[in-house]
mmCIF file with all atom_site columns, C-alpha atoms in Angstrom:
data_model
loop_
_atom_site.group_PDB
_atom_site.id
_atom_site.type_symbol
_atom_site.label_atom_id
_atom_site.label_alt_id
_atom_site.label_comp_id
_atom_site.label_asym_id
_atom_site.label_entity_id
_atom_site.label_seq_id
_atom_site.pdbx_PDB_ins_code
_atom_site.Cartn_x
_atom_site.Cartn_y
_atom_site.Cartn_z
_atom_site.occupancy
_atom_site.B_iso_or_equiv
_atom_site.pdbx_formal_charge
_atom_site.auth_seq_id
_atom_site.auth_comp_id
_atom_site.auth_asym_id
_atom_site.auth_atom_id
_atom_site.pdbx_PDB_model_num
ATOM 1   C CA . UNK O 1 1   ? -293.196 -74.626  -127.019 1.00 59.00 ? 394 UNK O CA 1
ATOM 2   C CA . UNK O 1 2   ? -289.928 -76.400  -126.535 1.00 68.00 ? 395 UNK O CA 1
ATOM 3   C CA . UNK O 1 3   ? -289.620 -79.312  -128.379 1.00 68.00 ? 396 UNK O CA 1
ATOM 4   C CA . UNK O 1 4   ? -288.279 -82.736  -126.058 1.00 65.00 ? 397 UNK O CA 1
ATOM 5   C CA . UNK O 1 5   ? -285.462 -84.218  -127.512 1.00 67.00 ? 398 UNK O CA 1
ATOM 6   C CA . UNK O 1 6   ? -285.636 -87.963  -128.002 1.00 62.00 ? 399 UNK O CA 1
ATOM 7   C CA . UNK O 1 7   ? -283.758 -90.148  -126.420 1.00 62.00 ? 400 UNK O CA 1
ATOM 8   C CA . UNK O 1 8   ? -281.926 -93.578  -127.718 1.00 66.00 ? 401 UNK O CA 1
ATOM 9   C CA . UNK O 1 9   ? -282.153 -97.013  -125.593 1.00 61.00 ? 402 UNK O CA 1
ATOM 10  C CA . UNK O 1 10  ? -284.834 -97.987  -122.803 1.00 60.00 ? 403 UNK O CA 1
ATOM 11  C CA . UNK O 1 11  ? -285.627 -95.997  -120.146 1.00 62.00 ? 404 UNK O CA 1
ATOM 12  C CA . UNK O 1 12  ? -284.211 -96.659  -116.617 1.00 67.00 ? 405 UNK O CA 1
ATOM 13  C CA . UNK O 1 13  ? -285.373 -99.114  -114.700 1.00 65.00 ? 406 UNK O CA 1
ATOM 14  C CA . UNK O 1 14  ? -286.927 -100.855 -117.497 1.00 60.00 ? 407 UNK O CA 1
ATOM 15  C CA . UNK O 1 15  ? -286.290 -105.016 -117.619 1.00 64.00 ? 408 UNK O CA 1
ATOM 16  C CA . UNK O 1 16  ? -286.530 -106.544 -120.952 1.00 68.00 ? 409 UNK O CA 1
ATOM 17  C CA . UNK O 1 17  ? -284.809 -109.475 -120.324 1.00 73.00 ? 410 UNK O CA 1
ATOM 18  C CA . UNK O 1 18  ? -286.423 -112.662 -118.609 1.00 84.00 ? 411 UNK O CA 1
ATOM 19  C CA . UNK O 1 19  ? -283.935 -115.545 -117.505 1.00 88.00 ? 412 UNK O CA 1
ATOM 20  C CA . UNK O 1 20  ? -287.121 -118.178 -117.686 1.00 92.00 ? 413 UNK O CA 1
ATOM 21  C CA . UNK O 1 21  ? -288.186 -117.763 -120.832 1.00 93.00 ? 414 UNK O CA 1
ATOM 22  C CA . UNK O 1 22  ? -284.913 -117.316 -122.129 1.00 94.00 ? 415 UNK O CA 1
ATOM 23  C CA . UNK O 1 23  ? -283.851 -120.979 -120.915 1.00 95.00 ? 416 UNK O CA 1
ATOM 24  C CA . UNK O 1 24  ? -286.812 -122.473 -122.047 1.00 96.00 ? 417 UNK O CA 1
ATOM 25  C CA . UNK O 1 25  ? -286.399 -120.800 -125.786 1.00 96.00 ? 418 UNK O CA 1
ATOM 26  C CA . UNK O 1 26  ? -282.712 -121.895 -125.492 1.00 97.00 ? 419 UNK O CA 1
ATOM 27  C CA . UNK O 1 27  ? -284.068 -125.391 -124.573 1.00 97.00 ? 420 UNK O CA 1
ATOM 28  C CA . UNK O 1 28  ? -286.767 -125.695 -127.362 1.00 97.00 ? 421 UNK O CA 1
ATOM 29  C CA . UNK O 1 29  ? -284.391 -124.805 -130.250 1.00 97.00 ? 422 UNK O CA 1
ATOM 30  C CA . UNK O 1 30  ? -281.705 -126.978 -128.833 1.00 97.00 ? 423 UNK O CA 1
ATOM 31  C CA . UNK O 1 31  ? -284.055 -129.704 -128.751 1.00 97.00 ? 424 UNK O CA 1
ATOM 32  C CA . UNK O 1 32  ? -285.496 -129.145 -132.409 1.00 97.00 ? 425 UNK O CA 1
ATOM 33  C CA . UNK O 1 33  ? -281.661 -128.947 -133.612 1.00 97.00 ? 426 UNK O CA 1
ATOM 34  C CA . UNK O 1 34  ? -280.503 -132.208 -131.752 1.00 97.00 ? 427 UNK O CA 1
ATOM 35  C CA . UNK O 1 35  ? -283.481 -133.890 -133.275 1.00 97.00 ? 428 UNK O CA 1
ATOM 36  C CA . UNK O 1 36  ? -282.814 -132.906 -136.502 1.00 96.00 ? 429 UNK O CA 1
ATOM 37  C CA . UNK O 1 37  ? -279.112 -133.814 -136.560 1.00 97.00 ? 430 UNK O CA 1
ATOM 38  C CA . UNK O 1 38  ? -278.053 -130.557 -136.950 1.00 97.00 ? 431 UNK O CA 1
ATOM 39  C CA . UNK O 1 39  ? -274.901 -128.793 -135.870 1.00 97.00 ? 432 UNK O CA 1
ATOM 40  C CA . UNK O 1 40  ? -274.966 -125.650 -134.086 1.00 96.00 ? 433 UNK O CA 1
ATOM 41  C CA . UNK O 1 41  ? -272.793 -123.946 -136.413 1.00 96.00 ? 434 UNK O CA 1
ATOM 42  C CA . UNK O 1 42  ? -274.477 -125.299 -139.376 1.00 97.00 ? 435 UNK O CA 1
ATOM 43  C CA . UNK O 1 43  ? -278.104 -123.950 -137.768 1.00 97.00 ? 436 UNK O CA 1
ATOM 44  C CA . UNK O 1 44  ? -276.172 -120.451 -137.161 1.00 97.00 ? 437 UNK O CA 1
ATOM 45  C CA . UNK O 1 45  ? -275.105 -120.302 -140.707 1.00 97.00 ? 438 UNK O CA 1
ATOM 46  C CA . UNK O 1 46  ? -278.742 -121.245 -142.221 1.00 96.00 ? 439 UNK O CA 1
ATOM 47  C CA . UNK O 1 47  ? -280.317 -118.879 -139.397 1.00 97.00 ? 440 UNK O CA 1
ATOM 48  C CA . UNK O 1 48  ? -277.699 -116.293 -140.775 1.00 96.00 ? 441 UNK O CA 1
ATOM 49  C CA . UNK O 1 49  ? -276.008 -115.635 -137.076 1.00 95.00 ? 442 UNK O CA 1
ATOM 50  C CA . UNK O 1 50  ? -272.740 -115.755 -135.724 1.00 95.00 ? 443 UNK O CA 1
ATOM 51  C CA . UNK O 1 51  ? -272.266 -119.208 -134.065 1.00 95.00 ? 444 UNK O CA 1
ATOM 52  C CA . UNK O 1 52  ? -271.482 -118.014 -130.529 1.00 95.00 ? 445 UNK O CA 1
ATOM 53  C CA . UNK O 1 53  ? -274.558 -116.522 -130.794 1.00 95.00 ? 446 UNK O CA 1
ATOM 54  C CA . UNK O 1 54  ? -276.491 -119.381 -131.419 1.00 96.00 ? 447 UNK O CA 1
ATOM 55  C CA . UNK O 1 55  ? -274.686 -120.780 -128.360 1.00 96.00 ? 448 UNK O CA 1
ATOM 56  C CA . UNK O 1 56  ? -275.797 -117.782 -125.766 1.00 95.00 ? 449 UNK O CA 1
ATOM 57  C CA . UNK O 1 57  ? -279.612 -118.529 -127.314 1.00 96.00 ? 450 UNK O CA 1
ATOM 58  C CA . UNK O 1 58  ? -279.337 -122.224 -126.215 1.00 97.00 ? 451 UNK O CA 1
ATOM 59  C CA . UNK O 1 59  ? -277.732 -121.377 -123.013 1.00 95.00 ? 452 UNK O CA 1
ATOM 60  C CA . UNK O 1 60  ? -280.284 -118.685 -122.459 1.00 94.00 ? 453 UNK O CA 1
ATOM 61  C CA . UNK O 1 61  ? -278.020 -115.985 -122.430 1.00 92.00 ? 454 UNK O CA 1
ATOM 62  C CA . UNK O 1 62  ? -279.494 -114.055 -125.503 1.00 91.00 ? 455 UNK O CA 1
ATOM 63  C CA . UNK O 1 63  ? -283.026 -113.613 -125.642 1.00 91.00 ? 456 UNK O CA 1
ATOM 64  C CA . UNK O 1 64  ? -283.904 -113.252 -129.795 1.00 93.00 ? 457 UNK O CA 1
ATOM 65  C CA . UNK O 1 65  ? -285.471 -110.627 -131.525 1.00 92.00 ? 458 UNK O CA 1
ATOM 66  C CA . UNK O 1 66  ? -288.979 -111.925 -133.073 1.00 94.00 ? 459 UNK O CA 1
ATOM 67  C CA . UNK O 1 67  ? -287.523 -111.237 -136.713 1.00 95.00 ? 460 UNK O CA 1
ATOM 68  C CA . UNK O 1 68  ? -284.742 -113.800 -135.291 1.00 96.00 ? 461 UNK O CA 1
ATOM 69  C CA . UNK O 1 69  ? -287.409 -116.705 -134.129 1.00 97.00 ? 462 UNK O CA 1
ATOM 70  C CA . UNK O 1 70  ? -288.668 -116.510 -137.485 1.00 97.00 ? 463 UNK O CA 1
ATOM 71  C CA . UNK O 1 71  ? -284.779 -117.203 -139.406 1.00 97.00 ? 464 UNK O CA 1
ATOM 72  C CA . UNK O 1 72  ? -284.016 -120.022 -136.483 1.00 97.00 ? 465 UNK O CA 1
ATOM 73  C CA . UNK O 1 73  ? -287.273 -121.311 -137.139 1.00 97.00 ? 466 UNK O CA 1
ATOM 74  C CA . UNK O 1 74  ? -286.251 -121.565 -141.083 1.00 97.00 ? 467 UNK O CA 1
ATOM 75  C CA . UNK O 1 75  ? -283.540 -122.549 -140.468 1.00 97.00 ? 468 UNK O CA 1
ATOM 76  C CA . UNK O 1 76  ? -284.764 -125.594 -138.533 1.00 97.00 ? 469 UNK O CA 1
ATOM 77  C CA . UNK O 1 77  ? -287.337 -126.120 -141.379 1.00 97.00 ? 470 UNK O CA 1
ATOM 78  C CA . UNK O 1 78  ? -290.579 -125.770 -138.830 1.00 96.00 ? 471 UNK O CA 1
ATOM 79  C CA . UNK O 1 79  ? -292.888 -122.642 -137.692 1.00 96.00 ? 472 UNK O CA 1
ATOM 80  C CA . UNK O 1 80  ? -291.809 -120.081 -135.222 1.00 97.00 ? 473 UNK O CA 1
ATOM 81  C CA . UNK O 1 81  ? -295.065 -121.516 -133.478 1.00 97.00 ? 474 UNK O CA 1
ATOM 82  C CA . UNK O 1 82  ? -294.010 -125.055 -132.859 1.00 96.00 ? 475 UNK O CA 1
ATOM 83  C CA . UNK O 1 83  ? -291.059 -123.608 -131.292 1.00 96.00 ? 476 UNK O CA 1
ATOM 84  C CA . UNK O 1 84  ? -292.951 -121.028 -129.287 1.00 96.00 ? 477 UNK O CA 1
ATOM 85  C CA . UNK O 1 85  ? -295.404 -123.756 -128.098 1.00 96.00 ? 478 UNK O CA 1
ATOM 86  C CA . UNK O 1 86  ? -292.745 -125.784 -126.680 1.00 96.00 ? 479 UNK O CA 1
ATOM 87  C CA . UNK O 1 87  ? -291.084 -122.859 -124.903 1.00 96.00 ? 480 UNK O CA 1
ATOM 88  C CA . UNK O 1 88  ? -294.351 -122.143 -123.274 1.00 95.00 ? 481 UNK O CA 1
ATOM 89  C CA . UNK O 1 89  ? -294.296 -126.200 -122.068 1.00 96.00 ? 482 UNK O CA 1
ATOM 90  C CA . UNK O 1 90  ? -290.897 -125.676 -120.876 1.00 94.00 ? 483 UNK O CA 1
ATOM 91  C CA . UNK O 1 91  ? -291.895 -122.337 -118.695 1.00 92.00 ? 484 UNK O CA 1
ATOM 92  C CA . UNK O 1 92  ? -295.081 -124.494 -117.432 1.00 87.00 ? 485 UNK O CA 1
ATOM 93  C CA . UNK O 1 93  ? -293.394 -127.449 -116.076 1.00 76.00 ? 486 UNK O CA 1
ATOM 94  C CA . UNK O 1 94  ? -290.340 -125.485 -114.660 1.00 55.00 ? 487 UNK O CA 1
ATOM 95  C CA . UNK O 1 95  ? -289.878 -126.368 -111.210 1.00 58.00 ? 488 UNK O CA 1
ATOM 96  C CA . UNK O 1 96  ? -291.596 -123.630 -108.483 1.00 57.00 ? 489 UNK O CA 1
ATOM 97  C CA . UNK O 1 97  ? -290.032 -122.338 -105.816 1.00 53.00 ? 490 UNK O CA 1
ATOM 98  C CA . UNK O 1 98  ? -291.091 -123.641 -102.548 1.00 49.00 ? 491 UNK O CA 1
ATOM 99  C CA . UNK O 1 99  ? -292.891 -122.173 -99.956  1.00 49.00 ? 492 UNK O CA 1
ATOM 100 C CA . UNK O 1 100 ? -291.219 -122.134 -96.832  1.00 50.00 ? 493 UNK O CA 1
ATOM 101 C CA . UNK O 1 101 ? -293.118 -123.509 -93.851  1.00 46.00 ? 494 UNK O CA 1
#
């Protein structure tokens, strides 16, 4: 039997990446940072990240890693939960697209 050689990366056609929640993460950790008083650089340093990172997360460019949510969460001195709960508001009150008539 010939054995399959494994290979690196996802397979084609695969989509890992979801603008929506992305946004609304962005949104929710933007939010918690503003509140706090917090710079963005100051938040990348605590979180461990490369500032311009930070900034593609609260744009929604970058969707983070879990093991990520948890540091930015840290960082931000709250549970990855409170942040995940308000990402899941965000994605719920996003406007719909509407039906055309």
């Amino acid at each position: 039997m010939q054995k399959r050689s494994i290979q690196r990366g996802r397979p084609p056609g695969s989509k890992t990446f979801e603008a929506k929640s992305a946004l609304a993460f962005g949104a929710s950790v933007r939010k918690a940072r503003t509140a706090q008083g917090v710079a963005q650089e100051t938040l990348a340093n605590l979180a461990g990240i490369e500032r311009s990172h930070m900034g593609k997360i609260e744009r929604g460019v970058h969707m983070p890693t879990l093991a990520l949510i948890i540091r930015i969460a840290r960082a931000l001195n709250c549970s990855a939960t409170v942040l995940i709960a308000d990402t899941e508001k965000r994605m719920d009150v996003a406007p719909k697209a509407r039906s055309s008539r």
